[in-house]
């Protein structure tokens, strides 16, 4: 009997529901941010001078001077020690897709051997983790093989609890000694700063009081939760985060009963538990609900400034993984853990807000503010139109290939949905704004635009759930982002292409003003030209349909179905230019990133190939052959007692069918190993990735097909891997 699987099932009934403390008679507000060195805490622990200096740095991105850093470090340490923290770490987001920490204790020895608890400005500002083990795309090979982490004062320090230990975490960027970035945060901060500047410049056409524009992000995180012991009985889930084989269960998501059902108790307790941890860390979680697939759920916070939101998302993914363990559950953040079942995404809701309190993607109340809204709205569409391939590249990963471009939504074709109301408005501007404009036209047009954008707009948009990039009333929602991705990747691209487009817009408007055109007319003229040149990217229909794929092709929109192809965009001249012009990446940094992403893709596919080979040889074939032997013994016995062949025809037939599947699995595994060897010999990583994509990966489905057939034949008692019905429905 295959013990691990049945032990796990047996144990299910014995898993005790873990009790969590709850909030007692307190409200969420009582614990919210209690583990964050927030503004309020700073006020308490810092001198006036240090507090002000830190606030200024957080706002402007300027450096905190050494003397102030000592004061801030002392304040942080005093606060942390009050909460029984013994260690600190620089917390950063290397390009591996997870977060990294290296813990040091406050405790240290003085030169005379006496002990002391120490944390000073030096330790706060800069650290040197062993960078050689993080991906660098060859950047460091040519220079000094060292990198360092540097404090990001714009994201507050926080305390992470793990077991009985508590660690003070300092959010940092991770860069090489020559300043090249090795993480997600450094380029993200640059992109936020460049968008701030470009957007403020454009805001000044409408409002001189604007002095800062912040990027806002509200993510929605989808995930699966399954029993930990069942997950541990599947080497594919343990090693790859997704199942590489497994026959579809009799009942899938067709009843849609999960979506509308109540959250199962064990999961509900887990949710409350991780929410409490999140609240302590200042992550403003707001919603939780079931998703479409069985065992799939979603959570979302209130939106925040983009850098903080990204930190909070990566932090939450860690917290969820840790807290799940307490409940003997396993969180699957993979984009496609189960074939034939909906995958998971991470919607990125994005907008921009001014320091005068205006959401730039929210229709205004007066004609003047509406023109500002229209400007940012149209510029976004234009940016997506001009750089759609970059957005596609930003969300490309081996995991996400199972959603985009596979038989699942959203498709790999980037398009923008804006709804009927705004489509009409844009059409109107396009047709009615003429080359030569009269005062009369201007008045009519402005009033019309205003009339057409009613305040009820929010209820009238976003009923198209199939669009990868949809306007949802007061923000754009980028839905094609993968559930395990770092949001920074799409945000860097979005901020950068928006910056570039806004700069272009300003150049064009200024040129018209220079020629003597009135400011608002100049704005309308350029909007008209942007609307017409970006029309191709707008699509209001069903993005999942075959017709759209054909229509998109006619329009010349790309449909990159695989990661190696989608990543090519990062090394085109056009991309290098846009990142370089806006100070986000040097050409070399971009090439390095391309290299890292290709290598990551290759490694993922390579590991999956190894695991699938191992599963086939060590799990599936032994089970199948074992059962086949039972049948053979049975046939022999029946023959021996003198029964006629017609009495064991079924058994014979099964033996034959099984032999066929066994042979096929074996042949395909061997061929896959050969293909892998060939691929591994290819020096060039782009070509190697393509080889893995087109020559190695196709074997997965072939092997799986036969394994899944065997699952239907082999005696259930002998089947070693927990089945889909157990993973998805038992807890
Ligand atoms: P849904 O998409 O499920 O209809 P909502 O529209 O209420 O839900 O919001 C989805 C997400 O969008 C939430 O995380 C919310 O905080 C975020 N969001 C709302 N307004 C903005 C904004 N101006 N900028 C960025 N994100 C926003
Ligand atoms: Mg949404």
XYZ file of C-alpha atoms and ligand atoms in Angstrom:
759
model
C 0.000 0.000 0.000
C 1.295 3.459 -0.849
C 1.734 4.743 2.641
C 2.341 8.464 2.341
C -0.874 9.156 0.464
C -3.073 7.097 2.765
C -1.418 8.334 5.913
C -2.117 11.866 4.785
C -5.766 11.051 4.137
C -6.041 9.230 7.448
C -4.514 12.165 9.273
C -6.982 14.576 7.763
C -9.718 13.514 10.130
C -7.347 13.958 13.030
C -6.101 17.439 12.182
C -7.278 19.588 15.023
C -8.631 22.959 14.103
C -6.071 25.362 15.364
C -7.454 27.990 17.645
C -6.310 31.511 17.075
C -6.421 34.273 19.595
C -8.769 36.588 17.706
C -8.918 40.251 18.595
C -10.586 39.749 21.970
C -12.513 42.870 22.761
C -10.132 44.871 20.588
C -10.668 46.060 17.075
C -8.336 45.595 14.121
C -7.231 49.195 14.560
C -5.743 48.232 17.942
C -3.157 45.928 16.368
C -2.815 47.561 12.947
C 0.777 48.574 12.330
C 1.942 47.499 15.800
C 4.987 45.837 14.204
C 5.834 48.777 11.973
C 8.196 51.636 12.676
C 5.508 53.968 11.474
C 5.199 57.732 11.578
C 3.539 57.586 14.970
C 6.188 55.280 16.435
C 8.934 57.437 14.956
C 7.508 60.470 16.688
C 7.800 58.615 19.954
C 11.318 57.261 19.469
C 13.081 59.909 17.416
C 14.194 63.444 18.125
C 12.360 66.147 16.241
C 15.368 66.634 14.022
C 15.764 62.953 13.147
C 12.048 62.562 12.558
C 11.913 65.481 10.157
C 15.002 64.380 8.300
C 13.594 60.871 7.873
C 10.231 62.182 6.699
C 11.908 64.390 4.120
C 13.942 61.469 2.799
C 10.878 59.271 2.626
C 9.108 61.932 0.603
C 11.852 63.156 -1.669
C 14.134 60.144 -1.872
C 17.049 62.222 -0.611
C 19.830 60.628 1.447
C 19.625 60.532 5.229
C 22.914 61.893 6.547
C 25.177 59.751 8.680
C 24.535 61.571 11.943
C 20.778 61.317 11.504
C 21.088 57.663 10.546
C 22.740 56.971 13.901
C 19.831 58.591 15.660
C 17.254 56.730 13.584
C 19.060 53.426 14.215
C 19.086 54.074 17.942
C 15.367 54.853 17.889
C 14.567 51.766 15.848
C 16.608 49.595 18.172
C 14.957 50.988 21.305
C 11.524 50.380 19.807
C 12.398 46.882 18.589
C 13.939 45.833 21.884
C 10.801 46.839 23.690
C 9.072 44.231 21.527
C 11.730 41.617 22.419
C 13.512 41.747 19.080
C 17.044 40.348 19.181
C 18.101 40.375 15.531
C 17.938 42.646 12.522
C 18.165 42.072 8.806
C 18.299 43.999 5.592
C 15.236 42.815 3.747
C 15.378 42.879 -0.055
C 13.841 41.499 -3.202
C 16.446 39.835 -5.424
C 15.463 38.662 -8.885
C 14.767 35.140 -7.685
C 11.150 36.024 -7.072
C 11.263 35.671 -3.313
C 12.548 37.901 -0.561
C 15.942 37.593 1.040
C 17.122 38.156 4.569
C 20.379 37.647 6.404
C 19.925 37.963 10.118
C 22.489 39.583 12.387
C 22.071 39.927 16.115
C 22.173 43.266 17.901
C 24.447 41.392 20.255
C 28.140 41.808 19.600
C 31.517 41.841 21.361
C 33.574 44.915 22.055
C 37.318 44.933 21.463
C 37.931 44.166 25.141
C 35.687 41.116 24.925
C 32.768 42.584 26.853
C 29.296 42.203 25.357
C 27.005 44.878 23.977
C 23.790 45.218 21.966
C 24.586 47.383 18.998
C 22.772 48.786 15.982
C 24.114 52.001 14.498
C 23.756 54.129 11.407
C 26.257 52.057 9.474
C 24.307 48.875 10.068
C 21.108 50.647 9.105
C 22.360 52.277 5.925
C 24.367 49.571 4.273
C 25.101 45.847 4.443
C 26.961 43.389 2.336
C 25.114 40.154 1.847
C 26.869 37.373 0.010
C 25.713 38.522 -3.376
C 27.352 35.774 -5.379
C 24.442 33.431 -4.770
C 21.849 35.775 -6.229
C 21.227 36.039 -9.950
C 23.030 38.879 -11.645
C 22.899 37.996 -15.322
C 26.674 38.216 -15.453
C 26.776 41.826 -14.297
C 29.086 41.122 -11.413
C 31.333 38.702 -13.240
C 33.115 41.478 -15.068
C 33.363 43.732 -12.059
C 33.887 43.093 -8.449
C 31.813 40.143 -7.317
C 30.202 42.115 -4.556
C 26.915 43.817 -4.056
C 25.367 45.661 -1.176
C 21.980 46.419 0.268
C 21.084 50.020 0.968
C 18.305 51.299 3.187
C 15.115 52.541 1.492
C 13.765 55.142 3.924
C 10.534 55.440 1.928
C 9.345 52.055 3.170
C 9.075 51.695 6.948
C 11.022 49.074 8.923
C 8.970 46.253 10.420
C 9.256 43.276 12.725
C 8.800 39.716 11.526
C 7.879 36.979 13.962
C 8.952 33.476 13.155
C 8.463 30.831 15.801
C 9.557 32.497 19.011
C 12.105 34.727 17.268
C 11.554 38.306 16.235
C 13.597 40.170 13.669
C 13.735 43.829 12.782
C 13.554 44.076 8.974
C 14.957 47.075 7.114
C 13.588 47.400 3.562
C 16.536 47.862 1.224
C 17.546 48.002 -2.400
C 20.168 45.549 -3.628
C 22.839 46.884 -5.975
C 26.255 46.024 -7.315
C 29.262 48.112 -6.340
C 29.145 50.066 -9.567
C 25.525 50.998 -8.853
C 23.842 48.556 -11.214
C 20.673 47.188 -9.744
C 20.334 43.539 -8.824
C 16.783 43.596 -7.495
C 13.226 44.762 -8.185
C 13.078 47.667 -5.807
C 15.855 49.878 -7.165
C 14.353 50.174 -10.669
C 10.856 50.426 -9.195
C 11.862 53.456 -7.134
C 13.462 55.019 -10.197
C 10.325 54.443 -12.261
C 8.124 55.963 -9.567
C 10.353 59.034 -9.391
C 10.438 59.501 -13.152
C 6.682 59.168 -13.468
C 6.279 61.676 -10.643
C 8.247 64.255 -12.569
C 6.639 63.677 -15.954
C 3.141 63.633 -14.472
C 3.653 66.798 -12.429
C 4.810 68.596 -15.586
C 1.641 67.588 -17.404
C -0.560 68.394 -14.391
C 0.706 71.965 -14.585
C -1.328 72.517 -17.740
C -4.356 72.189 -15.510
C -3.292 72.933 -11.974
C -0.160 74.782 -10.902
C -0.582 73.666 -7.301
C 0.392 70.083 -7.955
C 3.929 69.397 -6.765
C 3.965 65.606 -6.470
C 2.292 62.675 -8.193
C 2.355 59.278 -6.508
C 1.769 55.988 -8.252
C -0.872 53.901 -6.527
C -1.218 50.129 -6.593
C -3.900 47.852 -5.225
C -3.198 44.183 -5.874
C -5.616 41.292 -5.662
C -3.892 38.043 -4.769
C -5.321 34.679 -5.827
C -4.069 31.447 -4.280
C -4.932 27.837 -3.537
C -4.921 26.291 -0.089
C -4.636 22.531 0.335
C -3.777 20.102 3.106
C -0.058 20.116 3.864
C 0.356 16.377 4.337
C -1.369 15.669 1.028
C 0.855 18.233 -0.670
C 3.946 16.706 0.880
C 3.021 13.338 -0.573
C 3.429 14.842 -4.055
C 7.044 15.456 -5.075
C 5.834 17.696 -7.905
C 4.028 20.050 -5.513
C 7.006 20.063 -3.175
C 9.592 20.716 -5.889
C 7.683 22.699 -8.512
C 4.631 24.119 -6.750
C 2.348 22.541 -9.311
C 1.081 19.082 -10.162
C 2.771 17.565 -13.207
C 0.282 14.736 -13.468
C -3.117 13.795 -12.110
C -6.374 12.940 -13.774
C -9.191 15.481 -13.624
C -11.662 14.713 -10.833
C -15.233 13.660 -11.582
C -16.336 16.955 -10.182
C -14.412 20.057 -11.131
C -15.513 23.654 -11.035
C -18.462 23.138 -13.375
C -21.016 23.466 -10.594
C -19.530 26.800 -9.555
C -20.574 25.911 -6.041
C -17.225 26.935 -4.619
C -17.445 30.519 -5.838
C -20.731 31.136 -4.111
C -20.135 28.822 -1.169
C -19.005 29.783 2.305
C -15.295 29.593 3.149
C -14.448 26.220 4.723
C -13.767 26.524 8.454
C -10.163 25.341 8.458
C -9.275 27.780 5.701
C -11.269 30.528 7.348
C -9.254 30.161 10.550
C -6.062 30.251 8.507
C -7.224 33.423 6.766
C -8.002 35.155 10.029
C -4.616 34.117 11.340
C -2.603 35.493 8.424
C -4.766 38.598 8.354
C -3.841 39.303 11.948
C -0.173 38.967 11.094
C -0.699 41.220 8.091
C -2.449 43.850 10.186
C 0.428 43.929 12.646
C 2.686 44.608 9.651
C 0.462 47.425 8.489
C -0.844 45.591 5.411
C -4.368 46.954 4.995
C -6.180 43.789 3.878
C -9.748 44.500 3.064
C -11.417 41.639 1.229
C -11.320 37.860 1.255
C -13.411 35.467 -0.750
C -13.628 32.175 -2.580
C -12.482 32.079 -6.169
C -13.874 30.110 -9.083
C -11.895 26.900 -8.660
C -12.266 24.511 -5.738
C -9.810 25.392 -2.941
C -8.991 28.717 -4.614
C -9.269 32.012 -2.740
C -8.441 35.686 -3.071
C -7.465 38.519 -0.792
C -6.966 42.209 -1.511
C -5.864 45.227 0.485
C -6.805 48.862 0.205
C -4.499 50.381 -2.398
C -1.297 52.120 -1.310
C 1.620 54.028 -2.732
C 3.223 51.681 -5.274
C 6.537 50.966 -3.499
C 4.818 50.173 -0.200
C 2.173 48.100 -1.968
C 4.861 45.998 -3.652
C 6.663 45.476 -0.335
C 3.390 44.526 1.287
C 2.533 42.015 -1.394
C 5.893 40.223 -1.229
C 5.733 40.341 2.546
C 2.229 38.905 2.578
C 3.220 36.011 0.330
C 5.900 35.118 2.915
C 3.493 35.536 5.794
C 0.888 33.321 4.130
C 3.429 30.551 3.612
C 4.576 30.738 7.216
C 1.142 30.943 8.785
C -0.195 28.074 6.653
C 2.293 25.775 8.359
C 0.695 26.458 11.723
C -2.554 25.120 10.306
C -0.926 22.186 8.555
C -2.025 23.758 5.299
C -0.068 24.576 2.181
C -0.548 27.748 0.153
C 0.023 27.360 -3.563
C 0.914 30.674 -5.156
C 1.783 29.023 -8.467
C -0.071 30.335 -11.519
C -1.332 26.907 -12.513
C -1.155 24.257 -9.792
C -3.774 21.998 -11.376
C -4.365 21.241 -15.045
C -7.947 21.723 -16.129
C -8.694 23.939 -13.146
C -8.577 27.756 -13.247
C -5.168 29.237 -12.612
C -4.276 32.106 -10.274
C -3.453 35.671 -11.118
C -2.646 38.853 -9.318
C -4.623 41.795 -10.604
C -2.646 45.014 -10.408
C -4.922 48.043 -10.010
C -2.886 51.067 -10.946
C -3.433 54.795 -10.894
C -1.742 58.085 -10.065
C -2.667 60.617 -7.385
C -1.607 64.221 -6.862
C -0.580 65.792 -3.586
C -3.645 67.992 -4.010
C -5.771 64.910 -3.489
C -6.814 64.146 -7.057
C -6.883 60.647 -8.534
C -5.687 61.366 -12.068
C -7.695 58.491 -13.514
C -10.913 59.537 -11.859
C -13.288 61.583 -14.029
C -13.570 65.083 -12.634
C -16.550 67.181 -11.710
C -15.868 70.175 -13.939
C -14.923 70.439 -17.607
C -11.455 71.587 -16.654
C -10.693 68.660 -14.355
C -12.232 66.326 -16.897
C -9.718 67.454 -19.457
C -6.996 66.526 -16.970
C -8.610 63.128 -16.485
C -8.896 62.632 -20.243
C -5.255 63.542 -20.646
C -3.991 60.885 -18.240
C -6.532 58.381 -19.467
C -5.571 58.789 -23.127
C -1.874 58.853 -22.316
C -2.212 55.500 -20.563
C -3.898 53.955 -23.582
C -1.241 55.407 -25.833
C 1.540 54.071 -23.587
C 0.043 50.583 -23.633
C -0.372 50.816 -27.385
C 3.202 51.859 -28.011
C 4.744 49.401 -25.575
C 2.309 46.491 -25.368
C 5.111 44.013 -25.897
C 6.966 45.331 -22.870
C 3.917 44.788 -20.709
C 3.645 41.262 -22.054
C 7.354 40.720 -21.381
C 7.006 42.022 -17.826
C 4.612 39.246 -16.875
C 6.293 36.426 -18.759
C 7.379 33.412 -16.738
C 7.394 29.647 -17.089
C 4.510 29.550 -14.613
C 2.420 32.202 -16.310
C 2.767 30.483 -19.705
C 0.187 28.020 -18.436
C -2.346 30.832 -18.248
C -1.439 33.359 -20.946
C -1.294 31.719 -24.282
C -2.577 28.409 -23.002
C -6.247 27.568 -22.996
C -6.911 30.043 -20.350
C -7.624 33.655 -19.764
C -6.420 36.249 -20.096
C -4.802 35.753 -23.476
C -1.231 36.694 -24.272
C -2.478 39.504 -26.517
C -2.383 42.833 -24.738
C -5.393 45.063 -25.336
C -7.213 47.788 -23.432
C -10.864 47.795 -22.437
C -12.456 51.126 -21.575
C -16.198 50.524 -21.805
C -18.807 52.053 -24.078
C -19.115 55.471 -22.437
C -15.486 56.326 -22.721
C -15.184 54.772 -26.159
C -17.877 57.185 -27.281
C -16.080 60.096 -25.680
C -12.810 59.213 -27.385
C -14.551 58.747 -30.727
C -16.136 62.129 -30.257
C -12.826 63.835 -29.569
C -11.280 62.078 -32.515
C -13.945 63.111 -34.989
C -14.841 66.545 -33.677
C -11.517 68.088 -32.885
C -10.368 69.559 -36.156
C -7.037 70.777 -37.277
C -8.261 74.330 -37.071
C -10.321 74.991 -34.043
C -12.771 77.754 -33.268
C -13.609 79.096 -29.833
C -17.114 77.834 -30.400
C -15.923 74.301 -31.012
C -13.900 74.391 -27.878
C -16.807 75.338 -25.665
C -19.115 72.758 -27.156
C -16.581 70.049 -26.979
C -15.611 70.661 -23.406
C -19.194 70.790 -22.261
C -20.002 67.656 -24.212
C -17.137 65.731 -22.779
C -18.273 66.738 -19.394
C -21.832 65.722 -19.999
C -20.769 62.387 -21.332
C -18.703 61.388 -18.370
C -21.344 61.106 -15.723
C -20.449 60.490 -12.150
C -22.145 57.154 -12.408
C -19.362 56.058 -14.702
C -17.959 53.639 -12.187
C -21.077 51.526 -12.338
C -20.992 51.466 -16.085
C -17.490 50.283 -16.772
C -15.651 47.096 -16.119
C -18.105 44.452 -16.889
C -15.661 42.908 -19.276
C -13.774 40.405 -17.179
C -11.867 39.006 -20.137
C -9.669 42.019 -20.785
C -6.035 41.900 -19.704
C -5.924 45.651 -19.165
C -9.224 47.223 -18.219
C -10.329 50.649 -17.115
C -12.449 50.156 -14.026
C -13.899 53.587 -13.339
C -11.020 55.246 -11.515
C -7.970 53.072 -12.257
C -6.623 50.598 -14.769
C -6.515 46.965 -13.802
C -3.727 44.846 -15.270
C -5.101 41.347 -14.931
C -2.523 39.240 -16.698
C 0.035 39.402 -13.878
C 0.878 35.976 -12.444
C -0.058 35.070 -8.883
C 3.504 34.325 -7.772
C 5.065 37.304 -9.546
C 6.633 40.319 -7.918
C 4.280 43.204 -8.831
C 7.314 45.413 -9.288
C 8.035 43.877 -12.653
C 4.844 45.074 -14.405
C 4.833 48.291 -12.355
C 8.340 49.245 -13.506
C 7.243 48.857 -17.115
C 3.940 50.638 -16.670
C 5.503 53.586 -14.862
C 8.293 53.851 -17.404
C 6.146 53.742 -20.519
C 3.726 56.198 -18.939
C 6.623 58.548 -18.216
C 7.824 58.314 -21.798
C 4.354 58.934 -23.200
C 3.647 61.894 -20.934
C 6.948 63.455 -21.966
C 6.034 63.008 -25.603
C 2.636 64.511 -24.896
C 4.204 67.549 -23.283
C 6.646 68.024 -26.123
C 3.793 67.943 -28.638
C 1.547 70.280 -26.670
C 4.347 72.747 -26.058
C 5.154 72.770 -29.753
C 1.580 73.774 -30.561
C 1.529 76.410 -27.843
C 4.761 77.754 -29.241
C 3.020 78.127 -32.584
C 0.430 80.289 -30.884
C -2.293 77.753 -30.137
C -4.295 78.182 -26.945
C -3.243 75.770 -24.205
C -6.472 73.816 -23.949
C -6.851 73.574 -27.671
C -3.291 72.342 -27.958
C -4.074 69.678 -25.344
C -7.158 68.567 -27.256
C -5.269 68.472 -30.533
C -2.595 66.201 -29.132
C -5.177 64.037 -27.404
C -6.933 63.619 -30.709
C -3.766 62.497 -32.382
C -2.957 60.087 -29.509
C -6.467 58.667 -29.654
C -6.221 57.976 -33.316
C -2.767 56.505 -33.252
C -3.548 54.170 -30.352
C -6.933 52.938 -31.508
C -5.609 49.517 -32.423
C -5.049 48.521 -28.849
C -8.652 49.113 -27.787
C -10.886 46.093 -27.714
C -14.277 45.778 -26.080
C -15.227 42.229 -27.036
C -14.504 38.779 -25.676
C -10.747 38.444 -25.283
C -10.968 34.681 -24.906
C -12.489 34.120 -28.311
C -10.835 32.648 -31.359
C -12.125 35.618 -33.409
C -10.167 38.047 -31.264
C -6.927 36.165 -31.862
C -7.561 36.511 -35.591
C -8.672 40.110 -35.377
C -5.630 40.986 -33.267
C -3.409 39.443 -35.883
C -5.017 41.577 -38.567
C -4.391 44.609 -36.371
C -0.747 43.661 -36.061
C -0.880 43.044 -32.310
C 1.547 40.446 -31.052
C 0.529 37.196 -29.425
C 3.613 35.815 -27.730
C 2.563 32.534 -26.249
C 5.809 31.510 -24.656
C 8.249 33.169 -22.289
C 11.418 32.945 -24.391
C 9.628 34.760 -27.228
C 7.930 37.272 -24.954
C 11.237 38.177 -23.316
C 12.879 39.184 -26.594
C 11.332 42.608 -26.248
C 13.749 43.500 -23.451
C 16.690 43.610 -25.798
C 15.200 45.574 -28.660
C 16.632 49.003 -29.406
C 13.262 50.599 -28.688
C 13.091 49.095 -25.184
C 16.679 49.907 -24.363
C 15.956 53.458 -25.381
C 12.838 53.911 -23.290
C 14.441 52.488 -20.132
C 17.656 54.361 -20.689
C 15.998 57.709 -21.512
C 14.057 57.631 -18.289
C 16.952 56.543 -16.102
C 15.547 53.132 -15.195
C 18.067 50.683 -16.661
C 21.294 51.057 -18.526
C 21.501 48.936 -21.645
C 23.748 46.516 -19.822
C 21.356 46.188 -16.911
C 18.571 45.406 -19.313
C 20.619 42.746 -21.049
C 21.506 41.272 -17.671
C 17.862 41.127 -16.700
C 16.969 39.456 -19.947
C 19.643 36.872 -19.236
C 18.377 36.287 -15.700
C 14.809 35.807 -16.851
C 15.875 33.343 -19.528
C 17.973 31.403 -17.027
C 15.093 31.314 -14.588
C 12.823 29.995 -17.296
C 15.308 27.308 -18.255
C 15.810 26.235 -14.644
C 12.091 25.970 -14.014
C 11.477 23.800 -17.058
C 14.582 21.766 -16.338
C 13.502 21.027 -12.772
C 10.021 20.091 -13.916
C 11.497 17.769 -16.514
C 13.605 16.049 -13.878
C 10.685 15.711 -11.482
C 8.391 14.346 -14.158
C 11.018 11.761 -15.116
C 11.434 10.818 -11.482
C 7.694 10.569 -10.859
C 7.271 8.370 -13.899
C 10.125 6.016 -13.081
C 9.751 5.819 -9.315
C 6.060 6.275 -8.722
C 3.917 5.634 -11.759
C 5.677 2.726 -13.426
C 6.179 0.691 -10.220
C 2.501 1.129 -9.316
C 1.384 0.179 -12.801
C 3.693 -2.795 -13.073
C 2.684 -3.964 -9.606
C -0.961 -3.940 -10.544
C -0.242 -5.521 -13.876
C 1.489 -8.383 -12.048
C -1.614 -8.917 -9.961
C -3.638 -9.204 -13.148
C -1.118 -11.593 -14.674
C -1.266 -13.815 -11.610
C -5.029 -13.703 -11.842
C -5.037 -14.679 -15.507
C -2.574 -17.501 -14.874
C -4.741 -18.797 -12.048
C -7.931 -18.689 -14.069
C -6.198 -20.528 -16.862
C -4.847 -23.100 -14.446
C -8.278 -23.990 -13.082
C -9.309 -24.587 -16.644
C -11.373 -21.547 -17.479
C -11.807 -20.487 -21.061
C -10.140 -17.326 -22.420
C -13.454 -15.487 -22.624
C -13.519 -15.505 -18.821
C -10.369 -13.411 -18.502
C -10.585 -11.385 -21.638
C -11.022 -8.140 -19.643
C -7.892 -8.817 -17.623
C -5.899 -9.613 -20.744
C -7.116 -6.474 -22.357
C -6.148 -4.381 -19.330
C -2.714 -5.961 -19.224
C -2.206 -5.031 -22.824
C -3.422 -1.480 -22.454
C -1.207 -0.992 -19.437
C 1.796 -2.345 -21.301
C 1.132 0.173 -23.988
C 1.013 3.101 -21.520
C 4.056 1.824 -19.658
C 6.013 1.574 -22.874
C 4.922 5.017 -23.977
C 5.880 6.605 -20.686
C 9.244 4.971 -20.779
C 9.949 5.955 -24.392
C 8.885 9.549 -23.855
C 10.907 9.916 -20.675
C 13.971 8.636 -22.494
C 13.391 10.954 -25.424
C 12.852 13.871 -23.049
C 16.150 13.167 -21.322
C 17.874 13.151 -24.694
C 16.257 16.460 -25.624
C 17.393 17.905 -22.310
C 20.952 16.818 -22.935
C 20.935 18.480 -26.337
C 19.481 21.623 -24.808
C 22.054 21.727 -22.017
C 24.836 21.722 -24.549
C 23.637 24.948 -26.100
C 25.764 27.845 -24.903
C 23.497 30.742 -25.859
C 20.793 31.087 -23.218
C 18.175 32.419 -25.617
C 18.569 29.432 -27.898
C 18.695 27.092 -24.913
C 15.444 28.536 -23.560
C 13.801 28.051 -26.948
C 15.033 24.476 -27.051
C 13.614 23.786 -23.604
C 10.378 25.436 -24.620
C 9.852 23.698 -27.930
C 11.733 20.416 -27.586
C 11.739 19.448 -23.906
C 8.458 20.810 -22.568
C 6.171 19.096 -25.119
C 7.113 15.752 -23.549
C 5.404 16.782 -20.317
C 1.950 16.457 -21.812
C 2.790 13.237 -23.602
C 4.086 11.580 -20.449
C 1.261 12.967 -18.414
C -1.361 11.683 -20.816
C -0.288 8.087 -20.293
C 0.255 8.487 -16.550
C -3.238 9.919 -16.156
C -4.686 7.017 -18.146
C -2.927 4.589 -15.832
C -4.366 6.424 -12.847
C -7.806 5.429 -14.124
C -6.856 1.765 -14.412
C -4.560 0.967 -11.482
C -6.097 -0.199 -8.210
C -6.713 2.903 -6.099
C -4.954 1.285 -3.123
C -1.728 1.075 -5.102
C -1.718 4.617 -6.474
C 1.069 6.534 -4.753
C 0.178 10.158 -5.512
C -2.739 11.946 -3.838
C -5.379 12.402 -6.516
C -6.922 15.643 -7.682
C -10.162 14.948 -5.835
C -8.217 14.537 -2.605
C -6.035 17.589 -3.095
C -8.887 19.830 -4.151
C -11.781 18.657 -2.042
C -10.422 17.151 1.167
C -9.383 19.239 4.099
P -13.042 44.783 -7.852
O -11.931 44.895 -8.847
O -13.066 43.406 -7.233
O -14.343 45.224 -8.388
P -12.459 47.279 -6.435
O -12.743 47.984 -7.701
O -13.150 47.761 -5.220
O -12.723 45.709 -6.578
O -10.922 47.381 -6.139
C -10.012 46.430 -6.490
C -8.674 46.896 -6.010
O -8.380 48.143 -6.616
C -8.539 47.105 -4.504
O -7.338 46.517 -4.063
C -8.501 48.589 -4.387
O -7.771 49.004 -3.268
C -7.801 48.982 -5.666
N -7.959 50.393 -6.013
C -9.048 51.181 -5.856
N -8.767 52.457 -6.237
C -7.462 52.476 -6.633
C -6.564 53.485 -7.103
N -6.943 54.749 -7.254
N -5.305 53.123 -7.397
C -4.894 51.864 -7.255
N -5.689 50.877 -6.814
C -6.955 51.161 -6.495
Mg -10.474 43.186 -9.738
